[in-house]
CSV table of C-alpha atoms (C1' of nucleotides) in Angstrom, one decimal:
chain,number,residue,atom,x,y,z
J,1,UNK,CA,21.3,27.5,14.5
J,2,UNK,CA,20.5,23.8,14.9
J,3,UNK,CA,20.5,23.4,18.8
J,4,UNK,CA,19.6,26.2,21.1
J,5,UNK,CA,19.8,23.7,24.0
J,6,UNK,CA,22.1,20.7,24.1
J,7,UNK,CA,19.3,18.1,24.8
J,8,UNK,CA,19.2,16.2,28.0
J,9,UNK,CA,21.1,13.0,28.4
J,10,UNK,CA,18.2,10.6,28.7
J,11,UNK,CA,16.4,12.4,25.9
J,12,UNK,CA,19.3,11.9,23.6
J,13,UNK,CA,19.5,8.2,24.5
J,14,UNK,CA,15.8,7.7,23.9
J,15,UNK,CA,15.9,9.6,20.6
J,16,UNK,CA,18.6,7.2,19.4
J,17,UNK,CA,16.6,4.2,20.6
J,18,UNK,CA,13.6,5.4,18.8
J,19,UNK,CA,15.5,5.9,15.5
J,20,UNK,CA,17.0,2.4,15.8
J,21,UNK,CA,13.7,0.8,16.7
J,22,UNK,CA,11.8,2.7,14.0
J,23,UNK,CA,14.4,1.7,11.4
J,24,UNK,CA,14.2,-1.9,12.4
J,25,UNK,CA,10.4,-2.0,12.4
J,26,UNK,CA,10.0,-0.1,9.2
J,27,UNK,CA,12.6,-2.2,7.5
J,28,UNK,CA,10.8,-5.3,8.5
J,29,UNK,CA,7.1,-4.4,8.4
J,30,UNK,CA,7.1,-1.3,6.1
J,31,UNK,CA,6.1,2.3,6.9
J,32,UNK,CA,2.6,1.2,8.0
J,33,UNK,CA,3.8,-0.2,11.4
J,34,UNK,CA,1.9,1.4,14.2
J,35,UNK,CA,3.4,4.0,16.5
J,36,UNK,CA,2.6,1.6,19.3
J,37,UNK,CA,4.8,-1.1,17.8
J,38,UNK,CA,7.7,1.3,17.3
J,39,UNK,CA,7.4,2.6,20.8
J,40,UNK,CA,7.3,-0.9,22.2
J,41,UNK,CA,10.4,-1.9,20.2
J,42,UNK,CA,12.2,1.2,21.5
J,43,UNK,CA,11.2,0.5,25.0
J,44,UNK,CA,9.4,3.8,25.5
J,45,UNK,CA,5.8,5.0,25.6
J,46,UNK,CA,4.0,6.3,22.6
J,47,UNK,CA,4.0,9.8,24.0
J,48,UNK,CA,7.8,9.8,23.9
J,49,UNK,CA,7.7,9.4,20.1
J,50,UNK,CA,5.7,12.6,19.9
J,51,UNK,CA,8.2,14.4,22.1
J,52,UNK,CA,10.8,13.8,19.4
J,53,UNK,CA,8.7,13.9,16.3
J,54,UNK,CA,5.6,16.0,15.7
J,55,UNK,CA,3.8,13.1,13.9
J,56,UNK,CA,4.3,9.7,12.4
J,57,UNK,CA,5.1,11.0,8.9
J,58,UNK,CA,8.0,13.0,10.2
J,59,UNK,CA,9.4,10.0,12.0
J,60,UNK,CA,9.1,7.8,8.9
J,61,UNK,CA,10.7,10.5,6.8
J,62,UNK,CA,13.6,10.8,9.2
J,63,UNK,CA,14.2,7.1,9.1
J,64,UNK,CA,13.9,6.8,5.3
J,65,UNK,CA,16.2,9.8,4.9
J,66,UNK,CA,18.8,8.3,7.2
J,67,UNK,CA,18.8,5.0,5.3
J,68,UNK,CA,18.9,7.0,2.1
J,69,UNK,CA,22.5,7.7,3.1
J,70,UNK,CA,23.2,4.0,2.7
J,71,UNK,CA,22.4,4.4,-1.0
J,72,UNK,CA,24.6,7.5,-1.2
J,73,UNK,CA,27.5,5.8,0.5
J,74,UNK,CA,27.2,2.8,-1.9
J,75,UNK,CA,27.1,5.2,-4.9
J,76,UNK,CA,30.2,7.1,-3.8
J,77,UNK,CA,32.1,3.9,-3.2
J,78,UNK,CA,31.3,2.9,-6.8
J,79,UNK,CA,32.7,6.1,-8.0
J,80,UNK,CA,35.7,5.6,-5.8
J,81,UNK,CA,36.4,2.2,-7.2
J,82,UNK,CA,36.0,3.4,-10.7
J,83,UNK,CA,38.6,6.0,-10.1
J,84,UNK,CA,40.9,3.2,-9.1
J,85,UNK,CA,40.5,1.4,-12.4
J,86,UNK,CA,37.3,-0.6,-12.0
J,87,UNK,CA,35.1,-0.4,-15.2
J,88,UNK,CA,32.3,2.2,-14.8
J,89,UNK,CA,29.7,-0.1,-16.3
J,90,UNK,CA,30.5,-2.9,-13.9
J,91,UNK,CA,30.1,-0.5,-11.0
J,92,UNK,CA,26.7,0.7,-12.3
J,93,UNK,CA,25.3,-2.7,-12.7
J,94,UNK,CA,26.8,-3.8,-9.4
J,95,UNK,CA,25.0,-0.8,-7.8
J,96,UNK,CA,21.7,-1.6,-9.4
J,97,UNK,CA,22.0,-5.3,-8.5
J,98,UNK,CA,22.8,-4.6,-4.8
J,99,UNK,CA,20.0,-2.1,-4.4
J,100,UNK,CA,17.6,-4.5,-6.0
J,101,UNK,CA,18.5,-7.3,-3.7
J,102,UNK,CA,18.4,-5.0,-0.7
J,103,UNK,CA,15.0,-3.6,-1.6
J,104,UNK,CA,13.6,-7.1,-1.7
J,105,UNK,CA,13.7,-7.6,2.0
J,106,UNK,CA,14.2,-4.1,3.3
J,107,UNK,CA,11.2,-1.8,3.2
J,108,UNK,CA,13.1,1.2,4.4
J,109,UNK,CA,15.6,1.2,1.5
J,110,UNK,CA,12.6,0.3,-0.8
J,111,UNK,CA,11.0,3.6,0.2
J,112,UNK,CA,14.3,5.4,-0.2
J,113,UNK,CA,14.9,4.0,-3.7
J,114,UNK,CA,11.5,4.9,-5.0
J,115,UNK,CA,11.9,8.4,-3.5
J,116,UNK,CA,14.9,8.9,-5.7
J,117,UNK,CA,14.0,11.2,-8.6
J,118,UNK,CA,10.7,12.2,-7.1
J,119,UNK,CA,10.3,15.9,-6.2
J,120,UNK,CA,10.7,16.0,-2.4
J,121,UNK,CA,10.3,19.7,-2.3
J,122,UNK,CA,9.2,19.6,1.3
J,123,UNK,CA,12.3,17.7,2.6
J,124,UNK,CA,15.6,19.5,2.2
J,125,UNK,CA,17.4,16.7,3.9
J,126,UNK,CA,16.4,14.3,1.2
J,127,UNK,CA,17.3,16.9,-1.4
J,128,UNK,CA,20.8,16.9,0.0
J,129,UNK,CA,21.4,13.2,0.0
J,130,UNK,CA,20.0,12.9,-3.5
J,131,UNK,CA,22.6,15.4,-4.6
J,132,UNK,CA,25.3,13.1,-3.3
J,133,UNK,CA,23.8,10.2,-5.2
J,134,UNK,CA,23.6,12.4,-8.3
J,135,UNK,CA,27.1,13.6,-8.1
J,136,UNK,CA,28.4,10.0,-7.8
J,137,UNK,CA,26.3,8.3,-10.3
J,138,UNK,CA,26.3,11.1,-12.9
J,139,UNK,CA,30.0,10.9,-13.6
J,140,UNK,CA,29.8,7.1,-13.5
J,141,UNK,CA,27.2,7.1,-16.2
J,142,UNK,CA,29.2,9.5,-18.4
J,143,UNK,CA,32.4,7.4,-18.0
J,144,UNK,CA,30.6,4.2,-18.8
J,145,UNK,CA,29.4,5.9,-22.0
J,146,UNK,CA,32.8,7.1,-22.8
J,147,UNK,CA,34.2,3.7,-22.3
J,148,UNK,CA,31.6,2.3,-24.6
J,149,UNK,CA,29.7,0.0,-22.3
J,150,UNK,CA,26.6,2.0,-21.8
J,151,UNK,CA,24.2,3.3,-24.5
J,152,UNK,CA,24.9,7.0,-25.3
J,153,UNK,CA,21.4,8.3,-24.5
J,154,UNK,CA,21.1,6.9,-21.0
J,155,UNK,CA,20.5,9.5,-18.4
J,156,UNK,CA,20.5,9.7,-14.6
J,157,UNK,CA,16.7,10.0,-14.8
J,158,UNK,CA,16.6,6.7,-16.6
J,159,UNK,CA,18.5,5.2,-13.7
J,160,UNK,CA,16.1,6.6,-11.1
J,161,UNK,CA,13.3,5.3,-13.2
J,162,UNK,CA,14.7,1.8,-13.0
J,163,UNK,CA,15.3,2.1,-9.3
J,164,UNK,CA,11.7,3.1,-8.8
J,165,UNK,CA,10.4,0.0,-10.6
J,166,UNK,CA,12.6,-2.6,-9.1
J,167,UNK,CA,10.7,-5.8,-8.7
J,168,UNK,CA,10.8,-6.0,-4.9
J,169,UNK,CA,8.4,-8.8,-4.3
J,170,UNK,CA,9.7,-11.3,-6.9
J,171,UNK,CA,11.9,-14.3,-6.1
J,172,UNK,CA,15.6,-14.0,-6.6
J,173,UNK,CA,15.7,-15.7,-9.9
J,174,UNK,CA,13.0,-13.4,-11.3
J,175,UNK,CA,14.8,-10.4,-10.0
J,176,UNK,CA,18.0,-11.5,-11.7
J,177,UNK,CA,16.2,-12.2,-14.9
J,178,UNK,CA,14.6,-8.7,-14.8
J,179,UNK,CA,18.0,-7.1,-14.4
J,180,UNK,CA,19.5,-9.2,-17.2
J,181,UNK,CA,16.7,-8.2,-19.6
J,182,UNK,CA,17.1,-4.6,-18.8
J,183,UNK,CA,20.8,-4.6,-19.1
J,184,UNK,CA,20.6,-6.0,-22.5
J,185,UNK,CA,18.8,-2.9,-23.5
J,186,UNK,CA,21.3,-0.6,-21.8
J,187,UNK,CA,24.4,-2.0,-23.4
J,188,UNK,CA,25.9,0.0,-26.2
J,189,UNK,CA,25.6,-1.7,-29.6
Z,1,UNK,CA,-24.1,-26.6,-10.2
Z,2,UNK,CA,-23.9,-22.9,-10.1
Z,3,UNK,CA,-27.4,-21.8,-9.2
Z,4,UNK,CA,-29.7,-23.9,-7.0
Z,5,UNK,CA,-32.1,-20.9,-6.9
Z,6,UNK,CA,-32.5,-18.3,-9.7
Z,7,UNK,CA,-31.9,-15.2,-7.6
Z,8,UNK,CA,-34.6,-12.7,-7.0
Z,9,UNK,CA,-35.1,-9.9,-9.4
Z,10,UNK,CA,-34.1,-7.0,-7.2
Z,11,UNK,CA,-31.2,-9.0,-5.8
Z,12,UNK,CA,-29.8,-9.4,-9.3
Z,13,UNK,CA,-30.2,-5.8,-10.0
Z,14,UNK,CA,-28.4,-4.8,-6.8
Z,15,UNK,CA,-25.7,-7.3,-7.4
Z,16,UNK,CA,-25.0,-5.7,-10.8
Z,17,UNK,CA,-25.1,-2.2,-9.2
Z,18,UNK,CA,-22.6,-3.3,-6.6
Z,19,UNK,CA,-20.2,-4.7,-9.1
Z,20,UNK,CA,-20.4,-1.6,-11.3
Z,21,UNK,CA,-20.0,0.8,-8.3
Z,22,UNK,CA,-17.2,-1.3,-6.8
Z,23,UNK,CA,-15.4,-1.4,-10.1
Z,24,UNK,CA,-15.6,2.4,-10.5
Z,25,UNK,CA,-14.6,3.1,-7.0
Z,26,UNK,CA,-11.7,0.6,-7.0
Z,27,UNK,CA,-10.6,1.8,-10.4
Z,28,UNK,CA,-10.4,5.4,-9.2
Z,29,UNK,CA,-9.3,5.0,-5.5
Z,30,UNK,CA,-7.7,1.6,-5.4
Z,31,UNK,CA,-8.7,-1.5,-3.5
Z,32,UNK,CA,-8.5,0.4,-0.2
Z,33,UNK,CA,-11.8,2.2,-0.7
Z,34,UNK,CA,-14.1,1.6,2.2
Z,35,UNK,CA,-17.1,-0.6,1.9
Z,36,UNK,CA,-19.2,2.4,3.0
Z,37,UNK,CA,-18.0,4.3,-0.1
Z,38,UNK,CA,-18.8,1.4,-2.4
Z,39,UNK,CA,-22.2,1.0,-0.9
Z,40,UNK,CA,-22.9,4.7,-1.2
Z,41,UNK,CA,-21.8,4.7,-4.9
Z,42,UNK,CA,-24.1,1.6,-5.5
Z,43,UNK,CA,-27.0,3.2,-3.8
Z,44,UNK,CA,-27.4,0.4,-1.3
Z,45,UNK,CA,-26.7,-0.1,2.4
Z,46,UNK,CA,-23.5,-1.7,3.6
Z,47,UNK,CA,-25.3,-4.7,4.8
Z,48,UNK,CA,-26.3,-5.4,1.2
Z,49,UNK,CA,-22.7,-5.8,0.2
Z,50,UNK,CA,-22.4,-8.6,2.7
Z,51,UNK,CA,-25.5,-10.3,1.4
Z,52,UNK,CA,-23.7,-10.8,-1.9
Z,53,UNK,CA,-20.1,-11.1,-0.8
Z,54,UNK,CA,-18.9,-12.7,2.5
Z,55,UNK,CA,-16.3,-10.0,3.0
Z,56,UNK,CA,-14.4,-7.1,1.4
Z,57,UNK,CA,-11.6,-9.2,0.0
Z,58,UNK,CA,-14.0,-11.4,-1.9
Z,59,UNK,CA,-15.7,-8.4,-3.4
Z,60,UNK,CA,-12.4,-6.9,-4.5
Z,61,UNK,CA,-11.3,-10.2,-5.9
Z,62,UNK,CA,-14.5,-10.5,-7.9
Z,63,UNK,CA,-14.0,-7.0,-9.3
Z,64,UNK,CA,-10.4,-7.5,-10.2
Z,65,UNK,CA,-11.1,-10.9,-11.7
Z,66,UNK,CA,-13.8,-9.3,-13.9
Z,67,UNK,CA,-11.5,-6.6,-15.2
Z,68,UNK,CA,-8.9,-9.2,-15.7
Z,69,UNK,CA,-11.1,-10.3,-18.6
Z,70,UNK,CA,-10.3,-7.0,-20.2
Z,71,UNK,CA,-6.7,-8.0,-20.4
Z,72,UNK,CA,-7.6,-11.4,-21.8
Z,73,UNK,CA,-9.8,-9.8,-24.4
Z,74,UNK,CA,-7.0,-7.5,-25.5
Z,75,UNK,CA,-4.6,-10.4,-25.7
Z,76,UNK,CA,-6.9,-12.5,-27.8
Z,77,UNK,CA,-7.5,-9.6,-30.1
Z,78,UNK,CA,-3.8,-9.3,-30.6
Z,79,UNK,CA,-3.6,-12.9,-31.5
Z,80,UNK,CA,-6.5,-12.4,-33.8
Z,81,UNK,CA,-4.9,-9.5,-35.7
Z,82,UNK,CA,-1.6,-11.4,-35.9
Z,83,UNK,CA,-3.4,-14.3,-37.6
Z,84,UNK,CA,-4.6,-11.7,-40.1
Z,85,UNK,CA,-1.1,-10.7,-41.0
Z,86,UNK,CA,-0.1,-8.1,-38.4
Z,87,UNK,CA,3.5,-8.6,-37.1
Z,88,UNK,CA,3.6,-10.6,-33.9
Z,89,UNK,CA,6.2,-8.3,-32.3
Z,90,UNK,CA,4.1,-5.2,-33.0
Z,91,UNK,CA,1.1,-6.8,-31.4
Z,92,UNK,CA,3.1,-7.7,-28.3
Z,93,UNK,CA,4.6,-4.2,-27.9
Z,94,UNK,CA,1.2,-2.7,-28.5
Z,95,UNK,CA,-0.3,-4.9,-25.8
Z,96,UNK,CA,2.4,-3.9,-23.3
Z,97,UNK,CA,2.0,-0.3,-24.2
Z,98,UNK,CA,-1.7,-0.3,-23.8
Z,99,UNK,CA,-1.6,-2.1,-20.5
Z,100,UNK,CA,1.0,0.3,-19.2
Z,101,UNK,CA,-1.0,3.3,-20.0
Z,102,UNK,CA,-4.2,1.8,-18.6
Z,103,UNK,CA,-2.5,0.8,-15.4
Z,104,UNK,CA,-1.4,4.4,-14.9
Z,105,UNK,CA,-4.9,5.6,-14.1
Z,106,UNK,CA,-6.8,2.4,-13.4
Z,107,UNK,CA,-6.2,0.8,-10.1
Z,108,UNK,CA,-8.3,-2.2,-11.0
Z,109,UNK,CA,-6.3,-3.2,-14.0
Z,110,UNK,CA,-3.2,-2.4,-12.1
Z,111,UNK,CA,-4.1,-5.0,-9.5
Z,112,UNK,CA,-5.1,-7.5,-12.3
Z,113,UNK,CA,-1.8,-7.0,-14.1
Z,114,UNK,CA,0.3,-7.5,-11.1
Z,115,UNK,CA,-1.7,-10.6,-10.2
Z,116,UNK,CA,-0.6,-12.2,-13.5
Z,117,UNK,CA,1.9,-14.9,-13.0
Z,118,UNK,CA,1.4,-15.0,-9.2
Z,119,UNK,CA,0.0,-18.2,-7.9
Z,120,UNK,CA,-3.6,-17.5,-7.2
Z,121,UNK,CA,-4.2,-21.0,-5.9
Z,122,UNK,CA,-7.2,-19.9,-4.0
Z,123,UNK,CA,-9.0,-18.3,-6.9
Z,124,UNK,CA,-10.0,-20.7,-9.7
Z,125,UNK,CA,-11.7,-17.9,-11.6
Z,126,UNK,CA,-8.5,-16.0,-11.9
Z,127,UNK,CA,-6.8,-19.2,-12.9
Z,128,UNK,CA,-9.1,-19.6,-15.8
Z,129,UNK,CA,-8.7,-16.1,-17.1
Z,130,UNK,CA,-5.0,-16.3,-16.8
Z,131,UNK,CA,-5.2,-19.4,-19.0
Z,132,UNK,CA,-6.9,-17.3,-21.7
Z,133,UNK,CA,-4.1,-14.8,-21.5
Z,134,UNK,CA,-1.5,-17.5,-21.6
Z,135,UNK,CA,-3.0,-19.1,-24.6
Z,136,UNK,CA,-3.1,-15.9,-26.5
Z,137,UNK,CA,0.2,-14.5,-25.6
Z,138,UNK,CA,2.2,-17.7,-25.7
Z,139,UNK,CA,1.7,-18.3,-29.4
Z,140,UNK,CA,2.3,-14.6,-30.1
Z,141,UNK,CA,5.7,-14.8,-28.4
Z,142,UNK,CA,6.7,-17.9,-30.3
Z,143,UNK,CA,5.7,-16.3,-33.6
Z,144,UNK,CA,7.5,-13.1,-32.8
Z,145,UNK,CA,10.6,-15.2,-32.2
Z,146,UNK,CA,10.2,-17.2,-35.3
Z,147,UNK,CA,9.8,-14.0,-37.3
Z,148,UNK,CA,13.0,-12.7,-35.7
Z,149,UNK,CA,11.8,-9.7,-33.9
Z,150,UNK,CA,11.9,-11.0,-30.4
Z,151,UNK,CA,15.0,-12.4,-28.6
Z,152,UNK,CA,14.9,-16.2,-28.6
Z,153,UNK,CA,15.1,-16.7,-24.8
Z,154,UNK,CA,12.1,-14.5,-24.0
Z,155,UNK,CA,9.3,-16.4,-22.1
Z,156,UNK,CA,5.8,-15.8,-21.0
Z,157,UNK,CA,7.0,-15.5,-17.4
Z,158,UNK,CA,9.3,-12.7,-18.6
Z,159,UNK,CA,6.3,-10.9,-20.0
Z,160,UNK,CA,4.4,-11.3,-16.7
Z,161,UNK,CA,7.4,-10.1,-14.9
Z,162,UNK,CA,7.4,-6.9,-17.0
Z,163,UNK,CA,3.7,-6.5,-16.5
Z,164,UNK,CA,4.1,-6.7,-12.7
Z,165,UNK,CA,6.8,-4.0,-12.7
Z,166,UNK,CA,5.1,-1.5,-15.0
Z,167,UNK,CA,5.8,2.1,-13.8
Z,168,UNK,CA,2.3,3.1,-13.0
Z,169,UNK,CA,2.9,6.3,-11.1
Z,170,UNK,CA,5.3,7.9,-13.5
Z,171,UNK,CA,4.4,10.6,-16.0
Z,172,UNK,CA,3.7,9.6,-19.6
Z,173,UNK,CA,7.1,10.6,-20.9
Z,174,UNK,CA,8.8,8.5,-18.3
Z,175,UNK,CA,6.5,5.5,-19.0
Z,176,UNK,CA,7.3,5.8,-22.7
Z,177,UNK,CA,11.0,6.0,-22.0
Z,178,UNK,CA,10.8,2.9,-19.8
Z,179,UNK,CA,9.1,0.9,-22.5
Z,180,UNK,CA,11.6,2.1,-25.1
Z,181,UNK,CA,14.5,1.0,-22.9
Z,182,UNK,CA,13.0,-2.3,-22.2
Z,183,UNK,CA,12.2,-3.0,-25.8
Z,184,UNK,CA,15.7,-2.4,-26.9
Z,185,UNK,CA,16.6,-5.3,-24.6
Z,186,UNK,CA,13.9,-7.5,-26.0
Z,187,UNK,CA,14.7,-7.1,-29.6
Z,188,UNK,CA,16.6,-9.9,-31.3
Z,189,UNK,CA,20.1,-9.0,-32.3
E,1,DC,C1',-54.1,-12.5,-2.4
E,2,DT,C1',-51.3,-14.5,1.0
E,3,DA,C1',-47.4,-16.5,3.2
E,4,DC,C1',-42.9,-16.5,3.7
E,5,DA,C1',-38.3,-17.0,2.1
E,6,DT,C1',-35.3,-14.0,0.3
E,7,DG,C1',-33.2,-9.7,0.3
E,8,DG,C1',-32.3,-5.0,2.4
E,9,DT,C1',-31.3,-1.9,6.2
E,10,DG,C1',-28.2,0.8,9.1
E,11,DA,C1',-27.1,1.3,13.8
E,12,DA,C1',-24.0,-1.1,16.8
E,13,DG,C1',-20.0,-3.9,18.0
E,14,DC,C1',-15.1,-4.3,17.5
E,15,DA,C1',-10.5,-3.4,16.1
E,16,DT,C1',-6.9,-0.6,14.9
E,17,DC,C1',-4.5,3.8,14.8
E,18,DA,C1',-2.7,8.4,15.3
E,19,DT,C1',-2.5,11.9,18.4
E,20,DT,C1',-3.1,14.5,22.8
E,21,DC,C1',-2.6,15.9,27.6
E,22,DA,C1',-2.7,16.1,32.6
E,23,DC,C1',0.3,14.3,35.5
E,24,DG,C1',4.4,12.0,37.5
E,25,DT,C1',9.7,11.7,37.0
E,26,DT,C1',14.3,13.0,36.5
E,27,DA,C1',18.5,15.3,34.9
E,28,DT,C1',21.1,19.1,35.7
E,29,DG,C1',22.7,23.9,36.9
E,30,DG,C1',23.5,26.5,40.8
P,1,DC,C1',20.7,19.1,47.9
P,2,DC,C1',17.0,21.8,45.6
P,3,DA,C1',14.3,24.0,42.2
P,4,DT,C1',12.7,23.5,37.9
P,5,DA,C1',12.6,22.9,33.2
P,6,DA,C1',12.7,19.1,30.4
P,7,DC,C1',11.2,14.8,29.6
P,8,DG,C1',8.4,10.5,29.9
P,9,DT,C1',4.0,8.2,30.6
P,10,DG,C1',-0.1,5.8,29.0
P,11,DA,C1',-5.0,6.2,29.4
P,12,DA,C1',-8.2,8.8,26.8
P,13,DT,C1',-10.0,10.8,22.5
P,14,DG,C1',-11.7,10.7,18.1
P,15,DA,C1',-11.4,8.9,13.5
P,16,DT,C1',-12.0,5.3,10.3
P,17,DG,C1',-13.2,0.8,8.8
P,18,DC,C1',-14.9,-4.1,8.6
P,19,DT,C1',-18.4,-6.9,9.9
P,20,DT,C1',-22.7,-8.5,12.3
P,21,DC,C1',-27.5,-8.8,13.4
P,22,DA,C1',-32.2,-8.0,14.7
P,23,DC,C1',-35.7,-6.2,12.3
P,24,DC,C1',-38.3,-4.5,8.2
P,25,DA,C1',-39.6,-4.8,3.2
P,26,DT,C1',-40.8,-7.1,-0.9
P,27,DG,C1',-40.6,-10.4,-4.7
P,28,DT,C1',-42.7,-14.6,-5.9
P,29,DA,C1',-44.7,-19.2,-5.6
P,30,DG,C1',-48.9,-21.3,-5.0
DNA sequence: CTACATGGTGAAGCATCATTCACGTTATGG
DNA sequence: CCATAACGTGAATGATGCTTCACCATGTAG
């Protein structure tokens, strides 16, 4: 269903190079890097990019979706640790804090984080990964509330809201302060 | 010091038209509107824009700085009302709330709000207006703390930080929720 | 009323980009 | 080793946008 033909050897290699290069370039310069620049970084010609992706938007989406998985992995590890005795609230704040710091110098994850909670109706791949995040973070939130660390009315949407407003271009001290202020509001009384 | 020559009549008229049109266009479409579009909206030719502003950036800055004044006015009115008996904390939250809602459909004020607290070393005009905001909001913060509504360690920089991370592209309910969560954290215990 | 500085015009110059395509290359099955 | 489908190439195309400039128009001082 996915692959009628196995994809030629060099084609597969180039595709991987393109993904890697695109990821690096977008991470560093944001989604507005030119196709030329991505091609150069990948060591291929522009035309090759279009042999693998119909247009720039699809390439960017592919890259963002892929690094989206990073977030899902992190979230699942949080749930994992929680099941081994770590306090749920600590895992949640750790997650938030890590994402915030990553987003500060990683445009790809920044795009991924602000895509969370948005309706990516068009991109089923994103839909799937978001489900992973949801299934990890949802239980974590409920546990944190049961354990009494997190205010009872806090929802997953609230978390996504926070992720979408992370102060990416602030200095580390300001970011830390931002998180601290918010956390005060999230703590159960 | 400011005007060696009084500026010709039609020139003054056009300058005003340009500012108005630029403001409207930037407010609606963001700072990335083309000079062509601004010129069209102002009813002048592109070249005329450059007779009044050396380049696009300077025009945008002028517009943003001007609508910056809106924020300063609002802040000063808050201080005014406070001095007439209104609770300082209420004025602060009102200010935050109004700015948040404005920013949601006004790209100009959005730019102005996120410029607050940044070091606009190059633009003395912005510097001045920021001083107005600072001198209105600073006392308001201190009063709110003295009256016991605002947490004691809250600073002006914190407020600027919040203003720079306002959730502009979220629906009204999400925005309200965001503010509510935040305010819980800002309230004195 | 006139001279001319000041202001206005918009086509043209440049850059930057995304995207295409006619053509050359190469992996791979037979 | 060959045939050929798959792949790679990069100059060309067309869109968009900022900025400039040679020329025209007009407000205004005298």
